[in-house]
Tab-separated table of C-alpha atoms in Angstrom:
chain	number	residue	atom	x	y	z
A	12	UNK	CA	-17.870	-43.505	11.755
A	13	UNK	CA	-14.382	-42.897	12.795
A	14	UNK	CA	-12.641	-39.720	13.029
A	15	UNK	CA	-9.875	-40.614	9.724
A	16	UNK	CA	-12.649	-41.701	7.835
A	17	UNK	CA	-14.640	-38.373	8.233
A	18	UNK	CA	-11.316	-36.834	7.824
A	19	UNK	CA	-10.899	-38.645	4.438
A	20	UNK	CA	-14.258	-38.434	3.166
A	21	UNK	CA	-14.662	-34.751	3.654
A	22	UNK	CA	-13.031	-33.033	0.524
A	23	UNK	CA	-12.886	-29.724	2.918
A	24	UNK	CA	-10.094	-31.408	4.797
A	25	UNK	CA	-7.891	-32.087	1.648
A	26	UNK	CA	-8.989	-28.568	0.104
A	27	UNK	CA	-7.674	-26.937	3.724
A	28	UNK	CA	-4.097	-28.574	3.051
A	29	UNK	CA	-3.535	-27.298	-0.103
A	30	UNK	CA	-4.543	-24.266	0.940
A	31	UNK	CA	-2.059	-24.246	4.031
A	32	UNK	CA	0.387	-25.312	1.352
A	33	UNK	CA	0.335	-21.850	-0.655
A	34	UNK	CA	-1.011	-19.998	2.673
A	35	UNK	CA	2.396	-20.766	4.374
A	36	UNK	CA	4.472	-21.932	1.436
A	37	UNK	CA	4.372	-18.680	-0.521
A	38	UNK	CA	1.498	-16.053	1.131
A	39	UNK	CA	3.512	-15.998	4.046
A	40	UNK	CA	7.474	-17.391	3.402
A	41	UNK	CA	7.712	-15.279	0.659
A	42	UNK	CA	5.045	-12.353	0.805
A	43	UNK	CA	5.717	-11.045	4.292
A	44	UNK	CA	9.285	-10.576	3.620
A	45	UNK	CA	8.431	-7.767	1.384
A	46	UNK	CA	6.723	-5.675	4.190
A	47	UNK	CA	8.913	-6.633	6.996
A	48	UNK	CA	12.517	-5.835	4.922
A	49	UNK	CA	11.036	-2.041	3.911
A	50	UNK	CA	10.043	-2.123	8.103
A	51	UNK	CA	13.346	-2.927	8.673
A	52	UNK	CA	15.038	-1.001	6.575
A	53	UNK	CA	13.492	2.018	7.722
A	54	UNK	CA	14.250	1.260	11.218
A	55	UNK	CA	17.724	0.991	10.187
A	56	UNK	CA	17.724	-2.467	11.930
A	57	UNK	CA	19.032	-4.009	7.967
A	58	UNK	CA	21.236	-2.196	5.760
A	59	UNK	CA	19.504	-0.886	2.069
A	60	UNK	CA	21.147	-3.848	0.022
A	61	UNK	CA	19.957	-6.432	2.879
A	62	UNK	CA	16.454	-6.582	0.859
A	63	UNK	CA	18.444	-7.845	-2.271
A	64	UNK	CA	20.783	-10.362	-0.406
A	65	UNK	CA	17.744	-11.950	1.198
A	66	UNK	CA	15.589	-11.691	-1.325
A	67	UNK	CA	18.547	-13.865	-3.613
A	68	UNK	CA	18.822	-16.530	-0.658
A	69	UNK	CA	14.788	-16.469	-0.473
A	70	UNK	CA	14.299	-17.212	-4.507
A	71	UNK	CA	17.266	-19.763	-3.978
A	72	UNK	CA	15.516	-21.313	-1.426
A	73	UNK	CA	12.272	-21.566	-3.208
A	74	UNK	CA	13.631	-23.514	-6.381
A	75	UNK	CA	15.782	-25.920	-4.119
A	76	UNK	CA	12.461	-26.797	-2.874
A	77	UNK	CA	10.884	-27.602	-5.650
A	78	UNK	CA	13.919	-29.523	-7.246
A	79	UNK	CA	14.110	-31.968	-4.135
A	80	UNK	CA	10.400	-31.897	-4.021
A	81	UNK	CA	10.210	-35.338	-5.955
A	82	UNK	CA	12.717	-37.161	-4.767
A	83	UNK	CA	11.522	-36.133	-1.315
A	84	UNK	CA	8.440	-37.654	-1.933
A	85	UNK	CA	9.315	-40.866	-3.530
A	86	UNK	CA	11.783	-41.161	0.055
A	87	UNK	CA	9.926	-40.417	2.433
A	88	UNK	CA	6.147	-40.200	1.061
A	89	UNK	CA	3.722	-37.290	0.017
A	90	UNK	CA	2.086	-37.454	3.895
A	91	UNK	CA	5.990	-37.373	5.674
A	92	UNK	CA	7.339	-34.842	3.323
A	93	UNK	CA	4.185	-32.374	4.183
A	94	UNK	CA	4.920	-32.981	7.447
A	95	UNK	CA	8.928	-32.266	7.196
A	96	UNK	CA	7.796	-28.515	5.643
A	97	UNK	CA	5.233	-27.379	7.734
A	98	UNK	CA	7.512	-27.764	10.559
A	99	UNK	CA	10.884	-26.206	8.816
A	100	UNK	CA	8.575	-23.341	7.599
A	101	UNK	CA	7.457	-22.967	11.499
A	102	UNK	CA	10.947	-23.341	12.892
A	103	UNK	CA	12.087	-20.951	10.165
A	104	UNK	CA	9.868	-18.635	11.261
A	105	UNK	CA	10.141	-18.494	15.120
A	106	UNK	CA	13.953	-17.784	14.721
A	107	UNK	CA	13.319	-15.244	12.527
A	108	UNK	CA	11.275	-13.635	15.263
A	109	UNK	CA	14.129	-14.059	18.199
A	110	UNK	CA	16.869	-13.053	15.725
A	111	UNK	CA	16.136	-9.844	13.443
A	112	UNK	CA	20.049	-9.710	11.723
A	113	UNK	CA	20.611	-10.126	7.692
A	114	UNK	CA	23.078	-13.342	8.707
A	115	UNK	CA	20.094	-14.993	10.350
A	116	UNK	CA	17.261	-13.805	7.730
A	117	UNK	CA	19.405	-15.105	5.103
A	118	UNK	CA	19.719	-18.539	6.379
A	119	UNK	CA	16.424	-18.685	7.472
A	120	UNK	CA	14.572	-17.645	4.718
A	121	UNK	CA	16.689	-20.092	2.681
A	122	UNK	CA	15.186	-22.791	4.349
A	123	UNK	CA	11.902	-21.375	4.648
A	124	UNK	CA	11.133	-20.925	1.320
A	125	UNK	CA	12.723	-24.155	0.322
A	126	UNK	CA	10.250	-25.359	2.565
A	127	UNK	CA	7.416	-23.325	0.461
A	128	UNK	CA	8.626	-24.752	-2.838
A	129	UNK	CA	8.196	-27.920	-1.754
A	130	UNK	CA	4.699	-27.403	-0.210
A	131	UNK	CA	3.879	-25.945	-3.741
A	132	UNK	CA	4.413	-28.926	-5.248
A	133	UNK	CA	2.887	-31.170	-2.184
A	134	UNK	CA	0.236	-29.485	-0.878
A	135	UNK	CA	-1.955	-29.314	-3.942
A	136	UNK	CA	-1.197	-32.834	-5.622
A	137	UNK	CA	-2.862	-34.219	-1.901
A	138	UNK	CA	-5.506	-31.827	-2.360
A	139	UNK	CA	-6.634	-32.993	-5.684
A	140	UNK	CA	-6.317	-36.912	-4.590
A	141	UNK	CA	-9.750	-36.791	-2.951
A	142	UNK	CA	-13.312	-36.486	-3.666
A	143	UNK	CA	-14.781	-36.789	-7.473
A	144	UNK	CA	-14.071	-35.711	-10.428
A	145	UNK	CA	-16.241	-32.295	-10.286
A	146	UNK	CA	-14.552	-31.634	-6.824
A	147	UNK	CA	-10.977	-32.664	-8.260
A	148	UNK	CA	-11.568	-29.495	-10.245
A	149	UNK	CA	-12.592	-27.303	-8.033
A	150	UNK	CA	-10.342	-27.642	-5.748
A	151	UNK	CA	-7.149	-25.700	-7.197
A	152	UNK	CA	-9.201	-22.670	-6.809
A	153	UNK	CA	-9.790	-23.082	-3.200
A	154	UNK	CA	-5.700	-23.877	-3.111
A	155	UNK	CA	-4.186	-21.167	-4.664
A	156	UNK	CA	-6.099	-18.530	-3.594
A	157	UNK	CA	-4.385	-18.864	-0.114
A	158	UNK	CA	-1.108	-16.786	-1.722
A	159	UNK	CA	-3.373	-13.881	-1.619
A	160	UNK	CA	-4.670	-14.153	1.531
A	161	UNK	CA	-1.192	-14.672	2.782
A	162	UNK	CA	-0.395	-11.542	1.363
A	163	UNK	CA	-3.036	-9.737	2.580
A	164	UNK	CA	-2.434	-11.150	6.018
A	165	UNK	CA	0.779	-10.308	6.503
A	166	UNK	CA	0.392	-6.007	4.820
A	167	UNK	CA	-2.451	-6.325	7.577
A	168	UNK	CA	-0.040	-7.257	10.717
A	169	UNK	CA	2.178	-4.854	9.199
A	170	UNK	CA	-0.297	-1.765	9.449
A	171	UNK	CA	-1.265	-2.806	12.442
A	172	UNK	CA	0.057	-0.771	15.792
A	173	UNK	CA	3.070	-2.597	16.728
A	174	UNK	CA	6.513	-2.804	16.550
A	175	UNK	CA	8.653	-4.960	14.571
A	176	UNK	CA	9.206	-8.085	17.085
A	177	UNK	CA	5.446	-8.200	18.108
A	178	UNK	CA	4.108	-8.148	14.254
A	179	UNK	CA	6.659	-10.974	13.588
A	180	UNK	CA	5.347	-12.497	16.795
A	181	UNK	CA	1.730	-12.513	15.554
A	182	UNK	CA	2.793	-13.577	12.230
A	183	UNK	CA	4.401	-16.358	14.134
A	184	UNK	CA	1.367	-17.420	16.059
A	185	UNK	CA	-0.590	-17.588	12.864
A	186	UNK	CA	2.043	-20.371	11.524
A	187	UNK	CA	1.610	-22.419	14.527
A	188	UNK	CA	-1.895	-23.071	14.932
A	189	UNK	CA	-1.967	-23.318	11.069
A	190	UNK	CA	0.801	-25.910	11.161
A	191	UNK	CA	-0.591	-27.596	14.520
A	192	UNK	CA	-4.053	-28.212	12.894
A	193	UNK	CA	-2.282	-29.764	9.399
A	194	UNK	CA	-0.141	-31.579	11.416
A	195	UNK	CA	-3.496	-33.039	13.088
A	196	UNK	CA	-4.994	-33.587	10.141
A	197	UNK	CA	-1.993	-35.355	8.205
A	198	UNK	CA	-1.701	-37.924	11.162
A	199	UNK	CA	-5.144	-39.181	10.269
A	200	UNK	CA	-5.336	-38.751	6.471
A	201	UNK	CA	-4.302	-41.107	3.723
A	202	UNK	CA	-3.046	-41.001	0.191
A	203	UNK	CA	-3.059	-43.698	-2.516
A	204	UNK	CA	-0.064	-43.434	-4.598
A	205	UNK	CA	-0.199	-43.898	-8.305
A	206	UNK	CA	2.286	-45.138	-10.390
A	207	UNK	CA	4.242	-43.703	-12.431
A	208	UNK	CA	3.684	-44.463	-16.000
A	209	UNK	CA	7.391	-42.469	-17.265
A	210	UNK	CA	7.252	-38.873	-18.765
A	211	UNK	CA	5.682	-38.108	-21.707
A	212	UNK	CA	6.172	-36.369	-24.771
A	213	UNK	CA	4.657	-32.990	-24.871
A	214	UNK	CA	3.687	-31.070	-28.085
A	215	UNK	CA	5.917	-27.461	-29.086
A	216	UNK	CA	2.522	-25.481	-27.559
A	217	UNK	CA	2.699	-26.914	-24.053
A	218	UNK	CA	6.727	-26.106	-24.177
A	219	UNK	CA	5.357	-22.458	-25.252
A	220	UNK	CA	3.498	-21.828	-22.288
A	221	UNK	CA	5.930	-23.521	-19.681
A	222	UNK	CA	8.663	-21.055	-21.134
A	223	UNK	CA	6.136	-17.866	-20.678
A	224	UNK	CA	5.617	-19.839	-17.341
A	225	UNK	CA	8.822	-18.868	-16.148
A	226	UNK	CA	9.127	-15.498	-17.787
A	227	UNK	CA	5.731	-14.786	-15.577
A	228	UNK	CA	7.983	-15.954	-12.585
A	229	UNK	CA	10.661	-13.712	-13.222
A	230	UNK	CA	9.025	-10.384	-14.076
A	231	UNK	CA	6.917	-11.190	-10.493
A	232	UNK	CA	10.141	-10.607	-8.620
A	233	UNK	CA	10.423	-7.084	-8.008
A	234	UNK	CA	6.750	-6.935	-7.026
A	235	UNK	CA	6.825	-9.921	-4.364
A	236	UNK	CA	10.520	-8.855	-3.118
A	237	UNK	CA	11.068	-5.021	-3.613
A	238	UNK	CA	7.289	-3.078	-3.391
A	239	UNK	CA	7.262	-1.803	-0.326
A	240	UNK	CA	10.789	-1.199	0.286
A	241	UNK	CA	10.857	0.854	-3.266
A	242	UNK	CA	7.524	3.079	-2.001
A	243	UNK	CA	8.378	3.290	1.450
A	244	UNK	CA	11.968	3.855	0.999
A	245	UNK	CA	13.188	4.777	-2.727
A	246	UNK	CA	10.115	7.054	-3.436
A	247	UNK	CA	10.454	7.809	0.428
A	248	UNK	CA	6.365	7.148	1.625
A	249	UNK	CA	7.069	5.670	4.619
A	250	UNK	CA	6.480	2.163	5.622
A	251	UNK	CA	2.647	2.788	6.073
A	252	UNK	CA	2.374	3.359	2.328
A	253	UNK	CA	4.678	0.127	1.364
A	254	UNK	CA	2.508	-1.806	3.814
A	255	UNK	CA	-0.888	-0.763	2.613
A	256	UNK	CA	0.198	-1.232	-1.024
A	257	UNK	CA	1.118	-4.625	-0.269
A	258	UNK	CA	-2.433	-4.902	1.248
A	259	UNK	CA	-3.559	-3.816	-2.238
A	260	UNK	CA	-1.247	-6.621	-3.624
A	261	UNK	CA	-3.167	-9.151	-1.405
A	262	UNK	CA	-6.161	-8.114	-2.112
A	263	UNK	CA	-6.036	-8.388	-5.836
A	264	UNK	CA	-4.554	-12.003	-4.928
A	265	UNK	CA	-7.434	-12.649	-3.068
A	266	UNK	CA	-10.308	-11.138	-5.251
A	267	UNK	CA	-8.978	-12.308	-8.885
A	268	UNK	CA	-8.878	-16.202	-8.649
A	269	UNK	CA	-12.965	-16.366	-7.774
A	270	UNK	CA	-13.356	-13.134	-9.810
A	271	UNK	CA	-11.576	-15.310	-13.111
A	272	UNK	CA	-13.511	-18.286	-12.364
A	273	UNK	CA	-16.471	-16.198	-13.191
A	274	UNK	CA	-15.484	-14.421	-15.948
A	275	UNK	CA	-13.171	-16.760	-17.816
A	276	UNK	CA	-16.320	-18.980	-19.437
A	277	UNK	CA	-18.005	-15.768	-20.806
A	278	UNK	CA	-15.368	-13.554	-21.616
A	279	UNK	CA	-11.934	-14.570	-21.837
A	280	UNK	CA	-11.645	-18.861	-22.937
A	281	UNK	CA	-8.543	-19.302	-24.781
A	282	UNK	CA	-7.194	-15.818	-24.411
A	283	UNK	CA	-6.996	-15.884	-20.477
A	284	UNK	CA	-3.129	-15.947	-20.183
A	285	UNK	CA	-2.669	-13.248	-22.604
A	286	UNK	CA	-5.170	-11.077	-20.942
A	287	UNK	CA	-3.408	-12.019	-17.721
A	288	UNK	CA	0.422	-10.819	-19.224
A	289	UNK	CA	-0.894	-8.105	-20.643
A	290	UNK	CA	-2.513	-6.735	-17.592
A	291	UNK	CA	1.460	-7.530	-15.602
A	292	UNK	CA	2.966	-5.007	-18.558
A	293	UNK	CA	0.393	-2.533	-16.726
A	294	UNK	CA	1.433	-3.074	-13.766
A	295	UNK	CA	4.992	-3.231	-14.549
A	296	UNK	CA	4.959	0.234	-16.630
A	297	UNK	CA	3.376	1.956	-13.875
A	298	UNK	CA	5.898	0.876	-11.421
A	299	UNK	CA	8.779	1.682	-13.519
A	300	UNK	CA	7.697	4.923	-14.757
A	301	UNK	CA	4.664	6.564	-12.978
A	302	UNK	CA	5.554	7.174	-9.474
A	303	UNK	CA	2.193	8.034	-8.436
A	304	UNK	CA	0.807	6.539	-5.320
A	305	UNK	CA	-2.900	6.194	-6.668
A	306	UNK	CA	-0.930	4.433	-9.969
A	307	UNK	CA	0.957	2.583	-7.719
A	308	UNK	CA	-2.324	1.693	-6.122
A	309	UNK	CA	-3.891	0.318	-9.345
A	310	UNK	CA	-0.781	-1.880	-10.672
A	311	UNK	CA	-0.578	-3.712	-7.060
A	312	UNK	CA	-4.075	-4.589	-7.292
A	313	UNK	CA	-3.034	-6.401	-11.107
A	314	UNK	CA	0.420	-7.334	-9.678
A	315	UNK	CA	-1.726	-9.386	-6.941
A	316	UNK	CA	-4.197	-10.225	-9.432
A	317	UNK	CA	-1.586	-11.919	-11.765
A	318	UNK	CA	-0.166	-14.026	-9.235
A	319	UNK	CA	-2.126	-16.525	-8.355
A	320	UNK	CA	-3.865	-16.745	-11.663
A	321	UNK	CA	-0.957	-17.263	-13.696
A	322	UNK	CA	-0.682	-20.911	-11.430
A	323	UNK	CA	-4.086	-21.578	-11.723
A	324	UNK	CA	-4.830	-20.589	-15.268
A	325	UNK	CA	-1.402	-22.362	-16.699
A	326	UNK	CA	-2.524	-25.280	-14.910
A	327	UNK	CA	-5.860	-25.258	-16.150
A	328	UNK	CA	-4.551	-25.009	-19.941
A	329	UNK	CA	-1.663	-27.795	-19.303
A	330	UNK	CA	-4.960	-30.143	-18.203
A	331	UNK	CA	-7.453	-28.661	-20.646
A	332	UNK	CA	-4.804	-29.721	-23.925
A	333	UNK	CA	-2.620	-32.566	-22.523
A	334	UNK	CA	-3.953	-36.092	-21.883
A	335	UNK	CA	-3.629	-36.954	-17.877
A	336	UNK	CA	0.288	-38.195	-18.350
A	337	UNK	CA	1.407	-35.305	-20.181
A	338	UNK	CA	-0.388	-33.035	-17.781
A	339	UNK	CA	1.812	-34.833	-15.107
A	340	UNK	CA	5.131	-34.832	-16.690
A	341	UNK	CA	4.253	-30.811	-17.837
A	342	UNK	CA	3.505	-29.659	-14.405
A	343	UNK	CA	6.419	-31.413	-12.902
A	344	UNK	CA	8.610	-28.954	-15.880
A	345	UNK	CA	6.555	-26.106	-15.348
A	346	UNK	CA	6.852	-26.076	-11.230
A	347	UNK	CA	11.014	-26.350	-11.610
A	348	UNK	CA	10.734	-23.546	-14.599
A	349	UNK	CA	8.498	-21.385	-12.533
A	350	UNK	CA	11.014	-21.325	-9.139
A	351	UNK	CA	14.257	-22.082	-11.341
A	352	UNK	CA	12.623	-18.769	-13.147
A	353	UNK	CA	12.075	-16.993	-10.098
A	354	UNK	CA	15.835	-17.327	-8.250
A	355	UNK	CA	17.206	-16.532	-11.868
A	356	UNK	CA	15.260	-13.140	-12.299
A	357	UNK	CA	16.581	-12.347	-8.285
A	358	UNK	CA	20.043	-13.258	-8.636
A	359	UNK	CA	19.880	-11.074	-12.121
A	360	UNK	CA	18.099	-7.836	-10.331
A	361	UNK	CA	20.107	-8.506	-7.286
A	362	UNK	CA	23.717	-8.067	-9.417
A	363	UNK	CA	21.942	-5.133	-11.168
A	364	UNK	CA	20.827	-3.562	-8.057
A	365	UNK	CA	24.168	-3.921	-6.459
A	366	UNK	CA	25.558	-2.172	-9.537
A	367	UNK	CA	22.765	1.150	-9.581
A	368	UNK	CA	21.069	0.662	-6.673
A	369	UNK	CA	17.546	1.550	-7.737
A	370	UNK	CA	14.945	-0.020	-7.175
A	371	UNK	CA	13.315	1.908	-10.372
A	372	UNK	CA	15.508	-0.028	-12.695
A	373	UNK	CA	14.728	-3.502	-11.216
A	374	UNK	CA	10.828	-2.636	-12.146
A	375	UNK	CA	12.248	-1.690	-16.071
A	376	UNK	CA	13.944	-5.513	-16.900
A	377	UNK	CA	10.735	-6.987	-14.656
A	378	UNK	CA	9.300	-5.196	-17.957
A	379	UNK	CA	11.392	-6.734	-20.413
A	380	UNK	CA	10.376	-10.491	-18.760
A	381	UNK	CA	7.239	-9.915	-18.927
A	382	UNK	CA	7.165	-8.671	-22.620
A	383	UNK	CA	9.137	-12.004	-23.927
A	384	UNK	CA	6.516	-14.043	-21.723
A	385	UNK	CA	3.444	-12.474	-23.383
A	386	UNK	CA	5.651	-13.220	-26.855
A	387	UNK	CA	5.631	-17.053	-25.570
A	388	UNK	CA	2.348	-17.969	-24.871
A	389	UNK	CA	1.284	-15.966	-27.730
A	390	UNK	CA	3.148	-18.239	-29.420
A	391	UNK	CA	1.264	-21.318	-28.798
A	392	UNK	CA	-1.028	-20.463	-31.410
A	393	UNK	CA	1.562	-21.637	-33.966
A	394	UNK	CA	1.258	-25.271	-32.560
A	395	UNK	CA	-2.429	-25.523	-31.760
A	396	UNK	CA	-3.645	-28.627	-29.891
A	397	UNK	CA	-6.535	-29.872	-28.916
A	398	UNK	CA	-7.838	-32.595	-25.407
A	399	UNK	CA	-6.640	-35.835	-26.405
A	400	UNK	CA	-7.576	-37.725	-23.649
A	401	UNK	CA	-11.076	-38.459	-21.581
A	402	UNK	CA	-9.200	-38.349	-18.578
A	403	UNK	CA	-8.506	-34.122	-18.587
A	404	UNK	CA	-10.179	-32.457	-15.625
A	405	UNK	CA	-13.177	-30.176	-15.291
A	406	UNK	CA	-12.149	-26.988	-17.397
A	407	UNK	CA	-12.250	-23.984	-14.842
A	408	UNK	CA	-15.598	-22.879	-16.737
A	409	UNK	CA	-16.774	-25.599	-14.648
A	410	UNK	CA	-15.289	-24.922	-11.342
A	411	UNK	CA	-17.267	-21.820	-10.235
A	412	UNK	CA	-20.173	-24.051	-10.188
């Protein structure tokens, strides 16, 4: 047997790019800015309001990607395009480790996260193109849950003894052997592409859920950008303590998506996303007004819980109600509503921030998005639907098994 069939008849190999895809496209791109900008800032090698005018170029970044996402793909192919952002996101980040200035970071993370956006949308529509039906399913868990462990990775490097350049350094060697073995891998894999059968009409619920969709994206901003630069700096902990609360962040993104797989059957079923908001107004009331570190503790544990889950559990509804071309057509909306959501909420927070500059205050409207995207996909229930086509995947009941 040849080595590119193994490759293609081992669902492990798939299930490893998507995971890449979120490990690189948003675990790392996005989640080790947080911990390196409060670094940096306390260093004094960026100015206070550099976090903000990154962070705005970073969220930018990230919906460009997933706007030229599709047409990237229909140009140049879903195997080429992968290619094209694992090695921006790589080049993106070893000139982030030989420059450390705000010009630089801005540019670069620009391009890095428009990299990520993109690999959102790439990384997990290759994954689910192989093996059966049963491992179709499972497979978004395996996916997603590499935000987390981005996360996680880079608090780690971050609490680790070393300076600034040799964290970003290590950070950097992780990319490249991540991006060298994907690149290995994409040179012998295939992909069948299906055609296009035209969008769909979706019913008032799935529009409902897309919309809380996006609020979920905004209100995540001030956790993913500003954390540890609001303990370590605003609430004046130190770096250590933004670090290691970002390593509670990536541990709750780590933990939750096999943790909801389990109890989501028994426990939760149709209420999942509410239980899933409601938990992010925790969070969010915490950070806004209980400035206790062992609080603090607890709400990035459910910001890093919400995270992933709100991708995996949105996209698990969308293919539980919608028949297989709505499901297409909806994620397609809710992926552009999610990152157009995203660089809304940081352009929003960064205007507000330039006008008090405190971080505190950021946390407060994250509340208010977060409230109006509970309202949303509680109002679903006023358009009930129900699977309409024999073609939905496994529900994720199923994909613990």
């Amino acid at each position: 047997m040849s080595l590119t069939h193994q490759i293609n008849n081992n669902i492990w190999f798939a299930r490893w790019i998507g995971f890449s895809a979120t490990f690189i496209g948003i675990g790392i791109s996005r989640m080790s800015f947080t911990p390196l900008a409060a670094t940096a800032v306390e260093l004094e090698i960026f100015p206070k309001e550099a976090t903000t005018i990154i962070g705005a170029a970073l969220m930018l970044g990230y919906v460009t990607g997933a706007i030229v996402a599709g047409p990237m793909i229909k140009r140049l192919g879903i195997l080429m395009s992968l290619r094209v952002c694992f090695i921006v996101a790589l080049l993106c980040q070893v000139i982030e480790m030989i420059d450390l200035s705000v010009f630089t970071w801005q540019f670069t993370r620009f391009f890095y996260n428009a990299a990520g956006g993109a690999l959102m949308v790439t990384g997990p529509v290759l994954a689910v193109s192989k093996g059966t039906s049963t491992q179709k399913a499972k497979t978004p868990l395996w996916s997603f849950v590499g935000i987390g462990i981005g996360a996680m990775v880079s608090a780690t490097f971050m609490l680790l003894p070393l300076n600034l350049l040799q964290q970003q350094q290590l950070l950097s060697v992780v990319v490249f052997a991540s991006v060298g073995f994907n690149l290995f891998l994409l040179s012998h894999i295939t992909y069948e592409q299906k055609k296009s059968t035209g969008k769909a009409n979706l019913p008032a619920a799935a529009y409902c859920v897309i919309a809380g969709y996006a609020m979920a994206a905004a209100c995540f901003v001030p956790g993913s950008v500003y954390l540890s630069d609001y303990a370590a700096n605003e609430l004046k902990w130190g770096s250590q303590e933004g670090s290691t609360l970002w390593l509670f962040f990536g541990i709750g993104g780590l933990l939750s998506t096999p943790l909801i797989s389990k109890i989501y059957p028994r426990y939760l079923n149709g209420s999942a996303l509410a239980v899933l908001f409601s938990s992010k107004v925790i969070a969010l009331t915490i950070f806004s007004f209980f400035p206790n570190k062992f609080a603090f503790y607890i709400a990035a544990l459910l910001s890093g819980f919400g995270l992933p889950n709100i991708v995996l559990l949105t996209s698990n509804w969308l293919r539980e109600n919608l028949s297989q071309d709505q499901f297409s057509s909806a994620w397609q909306i809710a992926t552009m509503c999610f990152s157009s959501g995203q660089a809304v909420s940081a352009l929003i927070l960064a205007f507000i921030f330039d006008w008090v500059e405190v971080y505190q205050t950021l946390f407060v409207v994250a509340l208010g998005f977060v409230l109006i995207g509970l309202t949303l996909v509680n109002a679903r229930f006023l358009f009930p639907v129900g699977q309409n086509s024999e073609d939905i995947s496994t529900p994720l009941n199923q994909q613990a098994s």
